[in-house]
N, CA and C atoms as an extended XYZ file, in Angstrom:
483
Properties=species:S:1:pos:R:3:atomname:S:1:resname:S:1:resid:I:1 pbc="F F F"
N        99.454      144.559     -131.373 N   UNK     1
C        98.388      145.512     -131.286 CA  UNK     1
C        97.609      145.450     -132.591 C   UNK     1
N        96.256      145.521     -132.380 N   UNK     2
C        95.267      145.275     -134.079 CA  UNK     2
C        95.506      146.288     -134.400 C   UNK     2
N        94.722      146.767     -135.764 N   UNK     3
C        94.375      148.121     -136.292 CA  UNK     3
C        93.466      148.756     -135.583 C   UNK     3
N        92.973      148.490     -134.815 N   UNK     4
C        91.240      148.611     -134.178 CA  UNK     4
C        92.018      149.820     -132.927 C   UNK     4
N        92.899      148.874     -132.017 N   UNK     5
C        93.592      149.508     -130.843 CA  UNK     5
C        94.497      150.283     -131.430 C   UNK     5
N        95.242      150.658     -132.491 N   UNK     6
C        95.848      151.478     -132.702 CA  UNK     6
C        95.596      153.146     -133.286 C   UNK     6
N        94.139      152.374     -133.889 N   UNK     7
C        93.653      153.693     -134.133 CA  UNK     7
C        92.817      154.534     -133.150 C   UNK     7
N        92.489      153.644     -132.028 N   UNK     8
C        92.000      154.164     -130.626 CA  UNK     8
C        93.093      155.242     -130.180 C   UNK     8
N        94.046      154.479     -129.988 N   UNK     9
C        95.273      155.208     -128.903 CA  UNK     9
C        95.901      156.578     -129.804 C   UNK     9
N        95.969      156.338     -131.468 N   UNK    10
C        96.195      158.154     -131.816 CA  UNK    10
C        94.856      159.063     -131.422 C   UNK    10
N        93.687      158.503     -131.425 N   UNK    11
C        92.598      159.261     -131.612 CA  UNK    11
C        92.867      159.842     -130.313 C   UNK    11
N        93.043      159.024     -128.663 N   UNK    12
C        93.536      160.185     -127.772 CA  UNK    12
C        94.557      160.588     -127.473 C   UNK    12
N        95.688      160.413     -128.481 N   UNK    13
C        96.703      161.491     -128.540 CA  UNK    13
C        96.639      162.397     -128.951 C   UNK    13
N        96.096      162.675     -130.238 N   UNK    14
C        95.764      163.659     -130.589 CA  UNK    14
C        94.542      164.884     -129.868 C   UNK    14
N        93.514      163.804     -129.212 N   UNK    15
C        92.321      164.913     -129.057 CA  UNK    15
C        92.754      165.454     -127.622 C   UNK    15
N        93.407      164.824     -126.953 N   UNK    16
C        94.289      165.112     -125.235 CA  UNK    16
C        95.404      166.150     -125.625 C   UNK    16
N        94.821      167.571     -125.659 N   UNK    17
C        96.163      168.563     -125.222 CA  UNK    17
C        96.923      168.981     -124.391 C   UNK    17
N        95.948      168.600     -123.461 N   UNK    18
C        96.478      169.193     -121.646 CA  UNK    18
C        96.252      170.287     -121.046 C   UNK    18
N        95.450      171.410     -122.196 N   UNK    19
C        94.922      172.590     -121.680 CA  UNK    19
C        93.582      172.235     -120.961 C   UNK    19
N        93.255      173.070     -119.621 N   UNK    20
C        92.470      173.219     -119.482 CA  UNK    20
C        91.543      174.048     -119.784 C   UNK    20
N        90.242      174.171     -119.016 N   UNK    21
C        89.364      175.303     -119.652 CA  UNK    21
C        89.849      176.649     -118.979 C   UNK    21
N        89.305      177.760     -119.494 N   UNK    22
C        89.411      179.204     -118.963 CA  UNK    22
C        88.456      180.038     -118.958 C   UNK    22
N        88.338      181.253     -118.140 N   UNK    23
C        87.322      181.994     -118.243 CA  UNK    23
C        87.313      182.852     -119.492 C   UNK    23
N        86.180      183.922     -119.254 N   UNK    24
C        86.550      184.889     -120.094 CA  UNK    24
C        87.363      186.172     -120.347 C   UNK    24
N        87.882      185.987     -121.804 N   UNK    25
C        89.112      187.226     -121.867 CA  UNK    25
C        88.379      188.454     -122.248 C   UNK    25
N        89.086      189.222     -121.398 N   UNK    26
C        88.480      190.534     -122.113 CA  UNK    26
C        89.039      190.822     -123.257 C   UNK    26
N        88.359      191.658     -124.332 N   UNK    27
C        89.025      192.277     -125.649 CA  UNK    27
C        89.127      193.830     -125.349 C   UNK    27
N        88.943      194.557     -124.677 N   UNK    28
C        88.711      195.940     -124.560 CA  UNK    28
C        87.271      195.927     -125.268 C   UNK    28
N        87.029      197.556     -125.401 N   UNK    29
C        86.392      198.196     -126.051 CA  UNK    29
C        85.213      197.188     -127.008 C   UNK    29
N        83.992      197.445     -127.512 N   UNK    30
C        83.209      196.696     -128.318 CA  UNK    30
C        83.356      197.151     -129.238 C   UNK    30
N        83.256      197.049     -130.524 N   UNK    31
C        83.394      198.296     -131.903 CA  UNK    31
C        81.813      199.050     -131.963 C   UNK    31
N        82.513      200.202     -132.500 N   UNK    32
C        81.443      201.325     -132.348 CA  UNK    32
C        80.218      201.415     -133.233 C   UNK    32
N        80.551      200.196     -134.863 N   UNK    33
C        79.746      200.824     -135.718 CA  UNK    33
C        80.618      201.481     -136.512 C   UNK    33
N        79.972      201.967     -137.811 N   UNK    34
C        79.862      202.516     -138.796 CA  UNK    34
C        81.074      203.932     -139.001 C   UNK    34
N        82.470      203.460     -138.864 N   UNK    35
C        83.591      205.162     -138.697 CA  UNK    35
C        83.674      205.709     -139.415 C   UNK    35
N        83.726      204.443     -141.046 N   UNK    36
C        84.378      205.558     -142.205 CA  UNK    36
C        83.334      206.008     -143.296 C   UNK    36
N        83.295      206.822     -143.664 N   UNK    37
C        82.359      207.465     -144.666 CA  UNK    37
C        81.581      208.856     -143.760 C   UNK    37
N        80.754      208.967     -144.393 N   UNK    38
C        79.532      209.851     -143.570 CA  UNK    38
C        77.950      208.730     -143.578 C   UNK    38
N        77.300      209.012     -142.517 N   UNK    39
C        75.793      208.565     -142.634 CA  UNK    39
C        74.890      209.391     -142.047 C   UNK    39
N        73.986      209.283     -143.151 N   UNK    40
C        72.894      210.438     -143.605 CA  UNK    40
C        71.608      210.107     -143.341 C   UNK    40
N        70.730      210.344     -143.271 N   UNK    41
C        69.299      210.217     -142.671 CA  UNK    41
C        68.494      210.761     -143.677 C   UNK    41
N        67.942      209.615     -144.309 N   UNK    42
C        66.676      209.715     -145.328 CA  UNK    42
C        65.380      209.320     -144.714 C   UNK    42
N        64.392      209.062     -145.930 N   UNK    43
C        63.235      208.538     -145.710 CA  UNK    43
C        62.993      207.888     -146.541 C   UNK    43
N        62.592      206.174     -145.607 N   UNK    44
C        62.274      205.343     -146.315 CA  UNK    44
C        60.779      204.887     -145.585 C   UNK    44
N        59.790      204.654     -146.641 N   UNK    45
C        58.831      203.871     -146.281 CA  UNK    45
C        57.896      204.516     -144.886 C   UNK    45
N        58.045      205.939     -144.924 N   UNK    46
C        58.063      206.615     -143.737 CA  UNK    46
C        58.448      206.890     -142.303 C   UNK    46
N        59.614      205.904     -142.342 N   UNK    47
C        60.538      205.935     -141.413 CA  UNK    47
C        61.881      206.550     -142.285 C   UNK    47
N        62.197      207.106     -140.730 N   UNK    48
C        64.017      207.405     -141.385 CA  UNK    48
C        64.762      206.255     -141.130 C   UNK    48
N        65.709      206.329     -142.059 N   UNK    49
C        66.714      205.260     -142.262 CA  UNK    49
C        68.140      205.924     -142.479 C   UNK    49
N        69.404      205.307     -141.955 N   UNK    50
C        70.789      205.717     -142.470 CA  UNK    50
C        70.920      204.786     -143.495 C   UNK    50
N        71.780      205.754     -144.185 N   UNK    51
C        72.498      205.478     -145.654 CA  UNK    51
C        74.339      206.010     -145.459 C   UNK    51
N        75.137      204.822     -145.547 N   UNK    52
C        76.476      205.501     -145.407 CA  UNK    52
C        76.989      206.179     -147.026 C   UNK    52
N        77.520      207.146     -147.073 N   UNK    53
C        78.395      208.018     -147.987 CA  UNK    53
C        79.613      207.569     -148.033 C   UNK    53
N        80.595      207.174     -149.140 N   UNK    54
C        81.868      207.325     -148.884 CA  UNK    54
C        82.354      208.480     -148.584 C   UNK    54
N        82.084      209.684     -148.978 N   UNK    55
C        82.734      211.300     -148.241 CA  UNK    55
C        82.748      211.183     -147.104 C   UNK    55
N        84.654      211.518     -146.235 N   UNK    56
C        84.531      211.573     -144.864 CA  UNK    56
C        85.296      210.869     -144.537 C   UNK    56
N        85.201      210.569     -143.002 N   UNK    57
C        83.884      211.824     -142.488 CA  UNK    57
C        83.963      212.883     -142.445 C   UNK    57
N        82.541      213.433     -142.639 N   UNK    58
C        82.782      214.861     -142.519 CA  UNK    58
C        82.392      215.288     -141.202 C   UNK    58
N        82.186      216.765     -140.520 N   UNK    59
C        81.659      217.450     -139.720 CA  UNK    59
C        80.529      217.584     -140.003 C   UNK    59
N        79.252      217.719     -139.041 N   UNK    60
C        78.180      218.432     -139.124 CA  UNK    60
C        77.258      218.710     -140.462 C   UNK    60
N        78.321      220.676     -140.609 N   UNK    61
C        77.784      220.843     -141.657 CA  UNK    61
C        78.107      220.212     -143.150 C   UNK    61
N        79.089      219.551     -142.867 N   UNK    62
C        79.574      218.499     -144.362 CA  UNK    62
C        78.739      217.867     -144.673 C   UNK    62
N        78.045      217.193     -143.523 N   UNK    63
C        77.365      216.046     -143.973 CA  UNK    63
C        75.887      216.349     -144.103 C   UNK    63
N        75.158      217.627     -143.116 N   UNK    64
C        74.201      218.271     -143.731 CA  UNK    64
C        74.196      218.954     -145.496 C   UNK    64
N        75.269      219.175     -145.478 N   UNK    65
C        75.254      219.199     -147.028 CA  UNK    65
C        74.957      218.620     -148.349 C   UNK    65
N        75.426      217.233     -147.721 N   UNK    66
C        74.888      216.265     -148.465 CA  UNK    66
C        73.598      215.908     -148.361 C   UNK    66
N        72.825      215.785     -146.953 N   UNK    67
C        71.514      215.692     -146.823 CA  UNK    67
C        70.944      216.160     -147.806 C   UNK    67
N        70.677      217.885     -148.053 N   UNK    68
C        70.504      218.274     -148.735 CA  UNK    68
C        70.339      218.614     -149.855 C   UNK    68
N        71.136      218.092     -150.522 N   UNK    69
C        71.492      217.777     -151.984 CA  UNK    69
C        70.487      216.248     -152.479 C   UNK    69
N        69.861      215.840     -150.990 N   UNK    70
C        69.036      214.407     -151.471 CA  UNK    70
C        69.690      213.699     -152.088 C   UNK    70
N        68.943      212.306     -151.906 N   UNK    71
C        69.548      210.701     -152.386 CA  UNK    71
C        70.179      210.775     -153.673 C   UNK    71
N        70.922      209.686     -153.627 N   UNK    72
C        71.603      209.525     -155.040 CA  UNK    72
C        70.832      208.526     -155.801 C   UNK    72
N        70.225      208.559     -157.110 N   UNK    73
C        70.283      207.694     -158.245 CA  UNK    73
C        69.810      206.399     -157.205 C   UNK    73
N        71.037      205.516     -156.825 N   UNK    74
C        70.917      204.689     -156.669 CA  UNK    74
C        70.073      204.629     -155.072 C   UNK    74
N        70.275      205.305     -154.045 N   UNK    75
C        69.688      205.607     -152.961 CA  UNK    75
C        68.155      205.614     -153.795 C   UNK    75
N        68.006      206.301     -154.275 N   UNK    76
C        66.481      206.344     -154.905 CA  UNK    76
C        65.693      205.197     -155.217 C   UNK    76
N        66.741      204.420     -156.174 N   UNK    77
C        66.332      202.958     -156.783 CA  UNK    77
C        65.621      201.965     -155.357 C   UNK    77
N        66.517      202.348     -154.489 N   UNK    78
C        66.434      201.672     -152.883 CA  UNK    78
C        65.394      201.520     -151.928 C   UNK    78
N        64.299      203.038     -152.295 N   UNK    79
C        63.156      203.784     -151.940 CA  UNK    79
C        63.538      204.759     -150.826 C   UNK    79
N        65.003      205.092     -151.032 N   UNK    80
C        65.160      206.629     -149.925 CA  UNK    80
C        64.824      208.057     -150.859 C   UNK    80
N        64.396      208.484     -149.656 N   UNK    81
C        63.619      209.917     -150.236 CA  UNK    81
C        63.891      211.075     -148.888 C   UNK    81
N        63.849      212.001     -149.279 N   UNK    82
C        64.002      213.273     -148.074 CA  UNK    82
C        62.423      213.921     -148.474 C   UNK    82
N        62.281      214.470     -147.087 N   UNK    83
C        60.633      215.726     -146.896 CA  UNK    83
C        62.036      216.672     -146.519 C   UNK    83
N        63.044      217.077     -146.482 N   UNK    84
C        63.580      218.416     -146.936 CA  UNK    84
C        62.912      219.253     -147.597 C   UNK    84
N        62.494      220.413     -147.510 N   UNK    85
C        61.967      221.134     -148.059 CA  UNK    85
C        63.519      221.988     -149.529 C   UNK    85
N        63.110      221.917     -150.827 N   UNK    86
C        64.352      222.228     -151.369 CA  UNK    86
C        64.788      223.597     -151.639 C   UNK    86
N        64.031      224.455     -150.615 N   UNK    87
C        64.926      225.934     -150.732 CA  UNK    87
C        65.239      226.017     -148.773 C   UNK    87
N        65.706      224.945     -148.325 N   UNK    88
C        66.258      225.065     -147.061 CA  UNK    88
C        67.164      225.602     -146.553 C   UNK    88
N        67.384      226.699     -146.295 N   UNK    89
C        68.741      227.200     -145.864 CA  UNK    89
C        68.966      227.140     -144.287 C   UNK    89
N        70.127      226.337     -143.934 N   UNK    90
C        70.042      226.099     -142.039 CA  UNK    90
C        71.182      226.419     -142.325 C   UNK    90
N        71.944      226.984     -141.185 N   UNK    91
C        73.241      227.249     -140.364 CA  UNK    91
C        73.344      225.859     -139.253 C   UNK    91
N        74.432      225.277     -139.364 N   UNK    92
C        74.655      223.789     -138.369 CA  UNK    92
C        76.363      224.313     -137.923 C   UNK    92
N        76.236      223.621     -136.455 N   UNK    93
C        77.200      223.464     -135.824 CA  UNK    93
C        77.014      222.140     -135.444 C   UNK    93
N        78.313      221.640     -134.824 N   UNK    94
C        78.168      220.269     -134.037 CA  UNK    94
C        77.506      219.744     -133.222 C   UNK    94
N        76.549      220.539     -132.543 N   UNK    95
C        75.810      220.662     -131.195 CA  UNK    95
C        74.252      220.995     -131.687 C   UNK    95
N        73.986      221.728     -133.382 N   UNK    96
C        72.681      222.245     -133.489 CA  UNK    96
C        72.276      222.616     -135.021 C   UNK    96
N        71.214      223.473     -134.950 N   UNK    97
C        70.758      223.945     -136.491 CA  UNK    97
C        70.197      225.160     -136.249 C   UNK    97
N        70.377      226.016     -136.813 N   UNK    98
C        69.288      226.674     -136.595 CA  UNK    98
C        68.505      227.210     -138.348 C   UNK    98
N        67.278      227.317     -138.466 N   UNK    99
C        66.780      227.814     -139.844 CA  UNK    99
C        67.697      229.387     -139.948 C   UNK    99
N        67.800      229.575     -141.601 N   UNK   100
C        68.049      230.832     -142.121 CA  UNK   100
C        66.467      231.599     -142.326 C   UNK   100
N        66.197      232.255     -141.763 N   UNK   101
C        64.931      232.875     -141.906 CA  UNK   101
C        65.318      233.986     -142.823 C   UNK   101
N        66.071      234.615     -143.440 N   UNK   102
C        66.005      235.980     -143.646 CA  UNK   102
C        66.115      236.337     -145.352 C   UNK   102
N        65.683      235.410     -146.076 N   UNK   103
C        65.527      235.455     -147.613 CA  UNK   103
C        65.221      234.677     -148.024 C   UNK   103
N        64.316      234.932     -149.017 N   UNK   104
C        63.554      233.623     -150.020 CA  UNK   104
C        65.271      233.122     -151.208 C   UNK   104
N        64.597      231.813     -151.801 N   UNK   105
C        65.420      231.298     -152.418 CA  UNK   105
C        65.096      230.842     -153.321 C   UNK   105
N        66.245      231.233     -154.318 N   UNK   106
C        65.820      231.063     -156.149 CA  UNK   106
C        66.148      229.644     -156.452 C   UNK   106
N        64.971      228.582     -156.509 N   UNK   107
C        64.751      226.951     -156.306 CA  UNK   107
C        64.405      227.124     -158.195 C   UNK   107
N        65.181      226.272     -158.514 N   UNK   108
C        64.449      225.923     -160.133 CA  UNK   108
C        63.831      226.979     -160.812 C   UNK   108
N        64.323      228.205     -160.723 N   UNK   109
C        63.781      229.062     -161.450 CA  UNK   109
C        62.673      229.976     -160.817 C   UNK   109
N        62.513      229.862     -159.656 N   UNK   110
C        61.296      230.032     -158.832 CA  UNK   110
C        62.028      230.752     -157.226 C   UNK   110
N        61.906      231.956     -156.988 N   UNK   111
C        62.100      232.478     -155.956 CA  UNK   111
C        61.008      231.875     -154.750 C   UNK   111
N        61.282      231.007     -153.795 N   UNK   112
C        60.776      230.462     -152.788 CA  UNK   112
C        60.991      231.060     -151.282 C   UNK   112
N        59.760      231.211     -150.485 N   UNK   113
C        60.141      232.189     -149.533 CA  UNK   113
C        60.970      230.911     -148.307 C   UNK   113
N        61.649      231.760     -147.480 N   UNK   114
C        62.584      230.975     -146.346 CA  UNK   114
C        61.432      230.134     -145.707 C   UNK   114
N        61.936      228.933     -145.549 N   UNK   115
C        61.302      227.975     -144.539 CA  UNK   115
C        61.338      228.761     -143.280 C   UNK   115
N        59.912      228.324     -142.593 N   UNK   116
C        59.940      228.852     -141.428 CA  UNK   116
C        60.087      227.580     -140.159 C   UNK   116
N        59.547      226.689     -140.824 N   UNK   117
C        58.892      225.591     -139.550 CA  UNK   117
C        59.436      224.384     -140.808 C   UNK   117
N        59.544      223.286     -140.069 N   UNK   118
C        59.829      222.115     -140.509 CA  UNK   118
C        59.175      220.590     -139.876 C   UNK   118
N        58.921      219.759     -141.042 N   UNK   119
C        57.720      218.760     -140.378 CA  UNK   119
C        58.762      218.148     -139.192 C   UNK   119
N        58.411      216.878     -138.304 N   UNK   120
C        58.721      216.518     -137.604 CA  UNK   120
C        60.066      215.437     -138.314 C   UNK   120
N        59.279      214.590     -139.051 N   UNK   121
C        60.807      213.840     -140.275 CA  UNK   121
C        61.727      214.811     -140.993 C   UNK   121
N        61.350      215.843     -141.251 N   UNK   122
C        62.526      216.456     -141.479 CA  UNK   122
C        63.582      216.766     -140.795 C   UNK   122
N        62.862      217.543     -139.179 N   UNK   123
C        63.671      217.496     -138.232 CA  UNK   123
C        64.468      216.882     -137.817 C   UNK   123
N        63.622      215.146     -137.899 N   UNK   124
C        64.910      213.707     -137.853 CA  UNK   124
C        65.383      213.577     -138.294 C   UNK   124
N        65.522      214.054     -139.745 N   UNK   125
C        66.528      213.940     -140.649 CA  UNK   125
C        67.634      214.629     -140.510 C   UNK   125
N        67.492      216.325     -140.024 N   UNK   126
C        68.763      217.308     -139.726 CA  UNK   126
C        69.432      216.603     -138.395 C   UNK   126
N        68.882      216.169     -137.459 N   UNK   127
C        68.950      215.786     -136.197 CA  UNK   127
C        69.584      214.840     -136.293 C   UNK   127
N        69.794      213.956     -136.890 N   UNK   128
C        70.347      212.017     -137.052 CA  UNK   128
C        71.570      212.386     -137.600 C   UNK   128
N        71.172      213.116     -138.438 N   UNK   129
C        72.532      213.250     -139.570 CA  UNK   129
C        74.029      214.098     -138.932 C   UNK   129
N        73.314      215.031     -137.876 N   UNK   130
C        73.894      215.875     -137.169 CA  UNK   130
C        74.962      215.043     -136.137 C   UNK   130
N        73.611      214.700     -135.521 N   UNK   131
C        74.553      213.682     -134.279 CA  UNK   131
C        75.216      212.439     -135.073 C   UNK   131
N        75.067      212.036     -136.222 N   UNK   132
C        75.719      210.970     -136.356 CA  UNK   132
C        77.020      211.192     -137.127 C   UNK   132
N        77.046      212.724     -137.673 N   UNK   133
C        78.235      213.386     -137.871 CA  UNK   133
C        79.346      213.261     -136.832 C   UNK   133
N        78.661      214.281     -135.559 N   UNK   134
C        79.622      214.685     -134.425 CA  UNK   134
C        79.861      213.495     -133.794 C   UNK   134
N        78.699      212.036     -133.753 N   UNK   135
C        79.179      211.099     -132.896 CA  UNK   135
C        80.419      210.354     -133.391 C   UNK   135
N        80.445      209.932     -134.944 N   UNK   136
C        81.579      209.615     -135.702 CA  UNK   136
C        82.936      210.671     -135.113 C   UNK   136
N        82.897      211.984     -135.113 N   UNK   137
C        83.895      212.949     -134.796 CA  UNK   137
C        84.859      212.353     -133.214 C   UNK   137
N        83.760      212.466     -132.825 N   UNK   138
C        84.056      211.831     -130.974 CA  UNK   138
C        84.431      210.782     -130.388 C   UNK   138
N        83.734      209.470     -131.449 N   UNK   139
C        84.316      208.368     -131.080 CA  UNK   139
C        82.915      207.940     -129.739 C   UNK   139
N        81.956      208.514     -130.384 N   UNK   140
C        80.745      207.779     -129.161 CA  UNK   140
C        79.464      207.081     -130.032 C   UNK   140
N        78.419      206.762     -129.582 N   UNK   141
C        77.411      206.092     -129.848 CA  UNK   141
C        76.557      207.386     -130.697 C   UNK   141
N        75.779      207.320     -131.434 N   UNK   142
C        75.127      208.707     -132.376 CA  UNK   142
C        73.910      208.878     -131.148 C   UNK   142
N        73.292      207.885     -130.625 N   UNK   143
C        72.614      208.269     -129.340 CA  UNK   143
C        72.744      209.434     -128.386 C   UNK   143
N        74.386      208.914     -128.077 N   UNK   144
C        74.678      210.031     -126.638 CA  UNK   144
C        74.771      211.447     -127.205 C   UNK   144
N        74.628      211.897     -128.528 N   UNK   145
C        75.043      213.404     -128.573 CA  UNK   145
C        73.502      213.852     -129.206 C   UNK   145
N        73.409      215.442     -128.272 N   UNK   146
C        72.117      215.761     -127.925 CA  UNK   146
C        72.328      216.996     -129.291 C   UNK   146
N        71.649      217.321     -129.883 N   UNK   147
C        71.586      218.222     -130.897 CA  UNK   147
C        70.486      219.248     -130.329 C   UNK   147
N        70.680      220.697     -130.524 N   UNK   148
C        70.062      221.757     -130.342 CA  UNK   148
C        69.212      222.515     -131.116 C   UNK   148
N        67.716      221.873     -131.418 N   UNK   149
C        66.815      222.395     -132.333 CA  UNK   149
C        66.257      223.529     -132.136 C   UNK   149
N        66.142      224.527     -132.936 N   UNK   150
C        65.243      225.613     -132.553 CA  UNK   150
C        64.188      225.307     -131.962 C   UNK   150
N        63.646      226.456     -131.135 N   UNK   151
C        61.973      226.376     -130.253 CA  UNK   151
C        61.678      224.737     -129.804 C   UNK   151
N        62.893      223.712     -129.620 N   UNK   152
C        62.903      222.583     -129.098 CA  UNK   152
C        63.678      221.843     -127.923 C   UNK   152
N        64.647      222.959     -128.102 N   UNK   153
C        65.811      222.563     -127.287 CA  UNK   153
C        66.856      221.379     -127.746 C   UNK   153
N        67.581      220.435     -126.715 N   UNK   154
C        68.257      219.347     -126.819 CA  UNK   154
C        67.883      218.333     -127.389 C   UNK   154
N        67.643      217.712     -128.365 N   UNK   155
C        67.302      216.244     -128.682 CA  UNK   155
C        67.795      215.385     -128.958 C   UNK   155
N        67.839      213.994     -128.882 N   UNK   156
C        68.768      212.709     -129.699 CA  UNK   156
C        67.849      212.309     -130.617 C   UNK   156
N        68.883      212.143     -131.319 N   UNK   157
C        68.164      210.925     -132.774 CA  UNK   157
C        67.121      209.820     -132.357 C   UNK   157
N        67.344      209.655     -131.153 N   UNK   158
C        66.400      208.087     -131.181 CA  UNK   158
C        64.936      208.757     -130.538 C   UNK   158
N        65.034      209.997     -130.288 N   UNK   159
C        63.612      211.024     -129.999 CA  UNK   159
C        63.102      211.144     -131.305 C   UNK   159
N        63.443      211.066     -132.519 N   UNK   160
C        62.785      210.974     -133.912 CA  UNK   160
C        62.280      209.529     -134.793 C   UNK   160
N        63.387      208.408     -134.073 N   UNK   161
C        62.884      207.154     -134.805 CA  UNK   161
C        61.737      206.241     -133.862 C   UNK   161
């Protein structure tokens, strides 16, 4: 046998396993996205954008908390920004928000009267952050959970982007 035919006959020993082909396997489930931390809803470039937090996850109002408190340093460097108004006081549950109407607030030295109304990006901002709280909580898509805005009713996040 040459070198020529011998190196033929490993080449299909080796590449001949004997398996055939197969269909497709299922894996279960697809992954969901984004579980650990919290993600928050800023403004970038005049769209909202998520930003993940290592805190968390939290609930709801955890993570509205942080909203609130606006970008970090480095979030900033990034070009995220909040239209939060900064004497905002809301009450949040898992399902909603509603404004604190019932006292002004001492902002930087400056007694500021209660927000009454809020622009429409802000709204996306309480709204995203909300559902993307409770959707992390649940184990669903931040889509499927409907948040309860004042004088608006039910909304999803993707009604703001």
């Amino acid at each position: 046998m040459t070198g020529r035919s011998l190196l033929l006959l490993l080449l299909l020993a080796t590449t001949a396993c004997g398996t055939g082909p197969t269909g497709v396997i299922g894996a279960g489930e697809p992954a969901r996205g984004f579980t650990q931390g919290t993600r928050l809803y800023f403004v970038r470039n005049g769209d909202l954008a998520s930003v993940g937090r290592p805190e968390g996850p939290l609930d709801a109002a955890g993570a509205v908390e942080l909203l609130t408190g606006g970008p970090t340093a480095k979030e900033r460097e990034r070009d995220f920004d909040t239209v939060l108004p900064r004497n905002l006081a809301v009450r949040v549950s898992d399902d909603g928000f509603a404004l604190e109407k019932g006292s002004s607030m001492l902002v930087g030295g400056t007694w500021l009267p209660p927000v009454e109304r809020l622009s429409r990006t802000a709204t996306g901002q309480l709204v995203c952050t909300i559902a993307a709280a409770t959707a992390a909580g649940r184990g669903v898509d931040v889509d499927e959970v409907r948040v309860t805005v004042p004088e608006k009713g039910a909304v999803r996040c993707e009604d703001y982007r």
